[in-house]
Short mmCIF file of C-alpha atoms in Angstrom, two decimals:
data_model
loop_
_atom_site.label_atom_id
_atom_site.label_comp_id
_atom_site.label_asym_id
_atom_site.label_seq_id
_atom_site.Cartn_x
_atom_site.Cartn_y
_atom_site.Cartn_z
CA UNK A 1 2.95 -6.79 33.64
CA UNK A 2 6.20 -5.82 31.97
CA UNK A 3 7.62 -1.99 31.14
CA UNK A 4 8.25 -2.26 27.05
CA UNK A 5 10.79 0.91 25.91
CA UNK A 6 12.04 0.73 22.42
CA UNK A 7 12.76 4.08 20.29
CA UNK A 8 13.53 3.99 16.33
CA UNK A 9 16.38 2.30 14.89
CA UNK A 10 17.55 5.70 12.96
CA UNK A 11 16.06 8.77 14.61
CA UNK A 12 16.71 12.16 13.20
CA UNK A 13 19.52 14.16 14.21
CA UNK A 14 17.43 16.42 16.08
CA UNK A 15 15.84 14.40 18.32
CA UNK A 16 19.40 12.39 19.42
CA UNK A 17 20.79 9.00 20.03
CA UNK A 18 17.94 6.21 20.45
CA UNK A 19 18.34 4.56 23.90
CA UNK A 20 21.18 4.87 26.32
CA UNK A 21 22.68 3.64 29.39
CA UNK A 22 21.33 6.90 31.16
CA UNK A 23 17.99 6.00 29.71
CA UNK A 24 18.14 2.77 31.07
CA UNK A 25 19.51 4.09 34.47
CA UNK A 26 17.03 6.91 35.02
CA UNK A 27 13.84 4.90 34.13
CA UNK A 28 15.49 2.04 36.18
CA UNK A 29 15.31 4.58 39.00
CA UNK A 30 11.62 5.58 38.67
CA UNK A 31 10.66 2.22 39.05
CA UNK A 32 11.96 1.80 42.01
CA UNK A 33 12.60 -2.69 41.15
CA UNK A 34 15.90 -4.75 41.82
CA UNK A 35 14.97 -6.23 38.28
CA UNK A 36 17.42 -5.34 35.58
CA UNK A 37 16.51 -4.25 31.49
CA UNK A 38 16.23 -7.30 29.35
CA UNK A 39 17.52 -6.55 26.15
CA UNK A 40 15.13 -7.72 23.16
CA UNK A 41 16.02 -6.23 20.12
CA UNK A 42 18.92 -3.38 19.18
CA UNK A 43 16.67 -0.37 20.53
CA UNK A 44 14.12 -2.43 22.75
CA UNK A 45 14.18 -3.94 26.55
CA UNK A 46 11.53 -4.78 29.05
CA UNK A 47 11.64 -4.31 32.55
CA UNK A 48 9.67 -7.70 34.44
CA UNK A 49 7.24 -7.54 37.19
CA UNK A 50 5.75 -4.30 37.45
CA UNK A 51 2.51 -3.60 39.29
CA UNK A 52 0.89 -0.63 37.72
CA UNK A 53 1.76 1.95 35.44
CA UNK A 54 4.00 4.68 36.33
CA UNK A 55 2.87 8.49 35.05
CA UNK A 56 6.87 9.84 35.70
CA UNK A 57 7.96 6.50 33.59
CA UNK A 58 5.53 7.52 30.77
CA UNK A 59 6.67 11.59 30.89
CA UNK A 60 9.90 10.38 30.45
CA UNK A 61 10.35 8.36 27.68
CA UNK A 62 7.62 10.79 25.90
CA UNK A 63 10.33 13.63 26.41
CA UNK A 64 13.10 11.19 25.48
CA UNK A 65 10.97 10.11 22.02
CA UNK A 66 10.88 6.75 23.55
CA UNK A 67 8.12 4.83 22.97
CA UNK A 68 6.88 2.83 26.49
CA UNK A 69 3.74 0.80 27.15
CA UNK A 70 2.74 -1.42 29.95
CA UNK A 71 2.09 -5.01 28.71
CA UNK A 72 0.02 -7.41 29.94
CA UNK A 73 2.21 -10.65 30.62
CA UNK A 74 0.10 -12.50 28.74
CA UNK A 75 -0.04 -11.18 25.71
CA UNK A 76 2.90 -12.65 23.76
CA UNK A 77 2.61 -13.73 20.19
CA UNK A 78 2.09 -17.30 20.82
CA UNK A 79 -1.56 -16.41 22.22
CA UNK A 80 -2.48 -14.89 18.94
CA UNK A 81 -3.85 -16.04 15.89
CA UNK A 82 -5.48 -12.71 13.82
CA UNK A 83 -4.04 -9.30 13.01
CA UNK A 84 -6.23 -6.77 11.56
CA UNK A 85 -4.69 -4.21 9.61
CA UNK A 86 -5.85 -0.68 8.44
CA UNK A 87 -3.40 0.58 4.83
CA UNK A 88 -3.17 4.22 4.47
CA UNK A 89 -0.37 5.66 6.48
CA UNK A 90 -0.33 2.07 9.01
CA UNK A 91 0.84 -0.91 6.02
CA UNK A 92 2.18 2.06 3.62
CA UNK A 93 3.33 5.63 4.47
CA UNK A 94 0.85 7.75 2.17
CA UNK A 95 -2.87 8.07 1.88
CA UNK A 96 -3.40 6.84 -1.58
CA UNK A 97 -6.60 9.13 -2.41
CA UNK A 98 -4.28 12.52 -1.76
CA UNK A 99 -1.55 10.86 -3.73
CA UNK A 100 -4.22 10.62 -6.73
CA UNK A 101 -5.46 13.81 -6.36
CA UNK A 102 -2.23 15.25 -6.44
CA UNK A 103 -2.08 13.92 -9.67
CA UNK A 104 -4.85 16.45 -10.92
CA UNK A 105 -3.95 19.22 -8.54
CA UNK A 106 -6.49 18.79 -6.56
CA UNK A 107 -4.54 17.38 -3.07
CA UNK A 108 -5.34 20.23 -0.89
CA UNK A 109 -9.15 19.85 -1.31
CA UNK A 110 -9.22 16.37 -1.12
CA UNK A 111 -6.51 16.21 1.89
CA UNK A 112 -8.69 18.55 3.84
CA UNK A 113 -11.36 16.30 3.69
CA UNK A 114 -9.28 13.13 4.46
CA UNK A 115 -7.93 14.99 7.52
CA UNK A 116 -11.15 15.96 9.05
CA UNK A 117 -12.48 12.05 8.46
CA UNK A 118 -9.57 10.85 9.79
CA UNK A 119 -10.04 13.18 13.12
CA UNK A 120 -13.55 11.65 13.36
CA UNK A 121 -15.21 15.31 12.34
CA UNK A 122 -17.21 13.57 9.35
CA UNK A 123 -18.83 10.26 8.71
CA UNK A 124 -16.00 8.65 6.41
CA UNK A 125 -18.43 7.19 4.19
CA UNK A 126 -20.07 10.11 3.24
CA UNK A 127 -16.67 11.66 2.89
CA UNK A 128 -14.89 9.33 0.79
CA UNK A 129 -17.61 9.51 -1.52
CA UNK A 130 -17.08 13.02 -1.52
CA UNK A 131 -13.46 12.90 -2.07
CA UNK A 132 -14.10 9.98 -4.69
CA UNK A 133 -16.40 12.44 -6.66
CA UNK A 134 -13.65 15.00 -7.36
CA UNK A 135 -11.39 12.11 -9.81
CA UNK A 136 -14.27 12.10 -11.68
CA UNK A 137 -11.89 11.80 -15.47
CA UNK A 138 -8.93 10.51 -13.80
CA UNK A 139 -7.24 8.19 -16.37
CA UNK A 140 -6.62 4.63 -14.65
CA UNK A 141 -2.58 4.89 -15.93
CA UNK A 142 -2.36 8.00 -13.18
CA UNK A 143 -3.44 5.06 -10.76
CA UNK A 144 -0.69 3.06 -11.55
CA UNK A 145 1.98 5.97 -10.79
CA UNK A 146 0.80 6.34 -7.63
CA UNK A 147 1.35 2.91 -6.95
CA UNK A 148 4.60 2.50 -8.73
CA UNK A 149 5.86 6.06 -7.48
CA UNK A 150 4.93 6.93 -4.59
CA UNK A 151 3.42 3.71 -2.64
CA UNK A 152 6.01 2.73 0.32
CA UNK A 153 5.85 -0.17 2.67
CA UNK A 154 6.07 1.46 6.10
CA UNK A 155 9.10 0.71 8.21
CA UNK A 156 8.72 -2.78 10.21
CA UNK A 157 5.92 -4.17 7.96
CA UNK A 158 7.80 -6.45 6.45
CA UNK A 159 9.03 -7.98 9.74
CA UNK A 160 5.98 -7.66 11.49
CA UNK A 161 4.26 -9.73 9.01
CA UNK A 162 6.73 -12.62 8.48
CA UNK A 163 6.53 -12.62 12.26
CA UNK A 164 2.68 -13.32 12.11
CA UNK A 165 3.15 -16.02 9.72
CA UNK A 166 6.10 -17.58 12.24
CA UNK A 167 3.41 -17.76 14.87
CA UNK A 168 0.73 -18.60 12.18
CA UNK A 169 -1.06 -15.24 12.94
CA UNK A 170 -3.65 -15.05 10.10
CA UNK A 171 -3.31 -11.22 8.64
CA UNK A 172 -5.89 -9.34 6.96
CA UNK A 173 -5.62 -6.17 5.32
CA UNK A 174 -8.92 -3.58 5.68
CA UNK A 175 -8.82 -0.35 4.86
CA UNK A 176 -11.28 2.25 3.48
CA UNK A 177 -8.77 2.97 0.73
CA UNK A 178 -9.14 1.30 -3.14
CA UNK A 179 -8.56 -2.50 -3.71
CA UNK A 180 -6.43 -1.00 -6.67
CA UNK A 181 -3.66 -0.46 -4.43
CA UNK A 182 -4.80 -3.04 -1.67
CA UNK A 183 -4.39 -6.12 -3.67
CA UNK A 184 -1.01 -4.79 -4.78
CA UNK A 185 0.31 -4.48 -0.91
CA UNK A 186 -1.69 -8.08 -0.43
CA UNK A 187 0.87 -8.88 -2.57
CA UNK A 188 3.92 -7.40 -1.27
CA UNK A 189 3.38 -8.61 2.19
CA UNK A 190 1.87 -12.10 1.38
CA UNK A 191 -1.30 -11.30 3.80
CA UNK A 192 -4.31 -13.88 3.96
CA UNK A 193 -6.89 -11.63 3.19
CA UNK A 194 -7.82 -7.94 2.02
CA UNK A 195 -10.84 -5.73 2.31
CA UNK A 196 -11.32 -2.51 0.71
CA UNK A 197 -12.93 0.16 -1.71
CA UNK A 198 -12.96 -0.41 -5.38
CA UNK A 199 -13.45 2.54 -7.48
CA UNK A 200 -15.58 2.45 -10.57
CA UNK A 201 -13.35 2.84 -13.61
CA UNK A 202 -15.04 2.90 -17.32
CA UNK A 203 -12.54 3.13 -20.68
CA UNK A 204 -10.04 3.63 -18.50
CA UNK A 205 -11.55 6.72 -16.75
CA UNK A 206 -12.94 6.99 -13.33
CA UNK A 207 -16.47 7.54 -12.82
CA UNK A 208 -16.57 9.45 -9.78
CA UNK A 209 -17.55 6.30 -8.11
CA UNK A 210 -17.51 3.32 -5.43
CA UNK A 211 -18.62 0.32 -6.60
CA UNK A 212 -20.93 -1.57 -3.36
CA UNK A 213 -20.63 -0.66 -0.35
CA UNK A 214 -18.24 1.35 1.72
CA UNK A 215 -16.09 -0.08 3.99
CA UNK A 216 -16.28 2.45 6.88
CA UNK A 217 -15.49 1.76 10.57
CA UNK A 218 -18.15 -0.53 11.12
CA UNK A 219 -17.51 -2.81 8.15
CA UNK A 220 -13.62 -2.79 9.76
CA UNK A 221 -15.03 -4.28 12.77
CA UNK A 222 -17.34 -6.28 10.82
CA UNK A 223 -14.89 -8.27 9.16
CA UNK A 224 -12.68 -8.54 11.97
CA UNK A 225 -15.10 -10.64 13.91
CA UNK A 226 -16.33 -12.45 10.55
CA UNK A 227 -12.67 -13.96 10.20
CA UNK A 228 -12.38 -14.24 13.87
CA UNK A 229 -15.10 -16.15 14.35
CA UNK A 230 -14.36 -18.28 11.47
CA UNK A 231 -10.82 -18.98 13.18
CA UNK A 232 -12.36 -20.49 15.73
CA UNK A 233 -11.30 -17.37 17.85
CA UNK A 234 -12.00 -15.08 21.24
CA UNK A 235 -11.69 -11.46 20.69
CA UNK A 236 -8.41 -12.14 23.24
CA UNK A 237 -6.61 -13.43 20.56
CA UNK A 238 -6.66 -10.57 18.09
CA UNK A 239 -5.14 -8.11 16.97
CA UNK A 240 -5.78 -4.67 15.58
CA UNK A 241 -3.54 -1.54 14.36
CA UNK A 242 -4.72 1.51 12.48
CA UNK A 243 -4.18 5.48 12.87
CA UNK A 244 -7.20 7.28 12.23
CA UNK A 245 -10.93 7.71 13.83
CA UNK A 246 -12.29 5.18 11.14
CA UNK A 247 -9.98 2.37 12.74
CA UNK A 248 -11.28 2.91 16.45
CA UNK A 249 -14.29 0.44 16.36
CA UNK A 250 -12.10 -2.84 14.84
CA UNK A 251 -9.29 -1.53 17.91
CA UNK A 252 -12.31 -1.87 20.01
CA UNK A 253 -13.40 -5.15 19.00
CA UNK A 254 -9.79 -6.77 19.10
CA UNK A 255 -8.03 -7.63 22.08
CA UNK A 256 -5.67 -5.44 21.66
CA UNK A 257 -5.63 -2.26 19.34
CA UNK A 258 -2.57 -0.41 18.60
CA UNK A 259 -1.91 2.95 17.84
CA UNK A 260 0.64 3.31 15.00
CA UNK A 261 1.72 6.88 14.35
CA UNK A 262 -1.19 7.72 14.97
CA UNK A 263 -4.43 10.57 15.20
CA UNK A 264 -4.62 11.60 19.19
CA UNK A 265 -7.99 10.49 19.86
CA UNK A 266 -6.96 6.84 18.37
CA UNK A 267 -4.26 7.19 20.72
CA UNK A 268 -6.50 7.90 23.61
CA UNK A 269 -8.24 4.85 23.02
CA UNK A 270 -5.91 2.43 22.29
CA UNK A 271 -4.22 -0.25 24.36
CA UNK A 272 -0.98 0.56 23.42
CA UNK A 273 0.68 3.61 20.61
CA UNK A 274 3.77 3.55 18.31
CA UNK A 275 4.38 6.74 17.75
CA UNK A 276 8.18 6.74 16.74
CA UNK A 277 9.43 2.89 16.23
CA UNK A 278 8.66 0.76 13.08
CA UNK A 279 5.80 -2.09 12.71
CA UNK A 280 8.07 -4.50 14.01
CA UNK A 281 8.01 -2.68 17.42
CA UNK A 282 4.54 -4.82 17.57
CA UNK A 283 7.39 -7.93 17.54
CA UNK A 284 8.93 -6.21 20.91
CA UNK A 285 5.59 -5.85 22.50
CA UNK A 286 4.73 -9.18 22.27
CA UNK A 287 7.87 -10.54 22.95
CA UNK A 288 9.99 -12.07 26.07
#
């Protein structure tokens, strides 16, 4: 397996430089190898040939904000061909359903009940239809703020995706969030496919509603292996990256799942976590 380090291209003053020499050095050290840092992006390397993981390794770059994972050599790009995708807070930076609320200052309700979904404390379907319930009278136009406002691609998504389409990975957006703004971000990032929510709107008004059914965890794992197995695919060859509890069973059923800035029990269970580079540290992961 090989050591992957990378740390964000612009970190905050606080937390210092990204990585150094001495980085390099003192890792190099714990390791204990003759091999030397490969250099694969500004503020990634990989260290070749290492047996197991090592726990002081790990400590480390978590103190350093480093991000650090132990890959599996053979899972480079080229033996992909599906990526998965959750939206809220993985493809864009906001959860579009507190952004709405905000909108009828209502956020801190709704936000508490997004947070204790997202920690796995409630069944998401029964809370999303919950949170859906309190927009009853939204007007559609406060919809399209939100997505002309305040919607943001996340750092790296743009990269990571034109990388999937270099190595004709098929991409497919689904999230439990609203096609309203899923389409759009279909859009921006030229994906293959997208899954979502789509909220009931009448006059121009919301109803309070979700039109069919909800897609929960289970329909995120669903479709994963529907357009896997329609690929011609092995669960090997697929990819998966979300941040909350409601993105743990489509991790589960990919090959690999990814962890991007995410919840700590999604962290716990996936094969490998972002927590402070971009989307396009999936590129360095994957990459030789």
């Amino acid at each position: 397996m090989r050591l992957v380090i990378q740390a964000a291209k612009n970190p905050a003053p606080t937390i210092g430089s990204a990585i150094t020499f001495s980085h390099l050095a003192h890792i190099h050290q714990l390791c204990a190898t003759s091999v030397q840092f490969t250099q694969i992006a500004e503020h990634a390397y990989y260290l070749s040939n290492q047996n197991i993981p090592i726990e002081a390794v790990q400590q480390f770059c978590a103190q350093q904000n480093i991000d650090c994972a132990y890959v599996e050599d053979k899972q480079l790009l080229k033996n992909y061909g599906l990526c998965v995708m959750d939206m809220d807070s993985t493809l864009i930076s906001i959860e579009c359903i507190d952004e709405i609320a905000d909108m009828v200052g209502i956020k801190p309700q709704i936000a508490a009940i997004t947070e204790r979904a997202m920690l796995g404390e409630l069944d998401f379907a029964q809370s999303l239809r919950e949170r859906v319930a309190l927009l009853k009278g939204l007007q559609e136009s406060d919809l399209m703020r939100v997505l002309n406002e305040r919607l943001k691609l996340n750092p790296g998504a743009v990269e990571w995706v034109a990388t999937c389409k270099a190595n004709n990975i098929t991409t497919l957006l689904v999230s439990g969030g609203f096609t309203f703004f899923a389409e759009r971000v279909k859009e921006m990032l030229n994906l293959d496919y997208a899954v979502s929510n789509t909220l009931e709107i009448i006059d121009g008004k919301l109803t309070g509603k979700v039109l069919g059914n909800i897609v929960d965890a289970q329909t995120k794992a669903d479709e994963l292996i529907k357009l896997r197995d329609k690929l011609g695919l092995v669960s090997a060859q697929t990819i998966a990256i979300g941040d909350g509890a409601n993105d743990l069973k489509m991790m589960s059923a990919a090959g690999i799942g990814i962890a991007y800035h995410a919840k700590p029990i999604v962290q716990a269970q996936a094969t490998y976590a972002l927590n402070h580079v971009g989307l396009d540290g999936v590129i360095n992961l994957l990459t030789t």
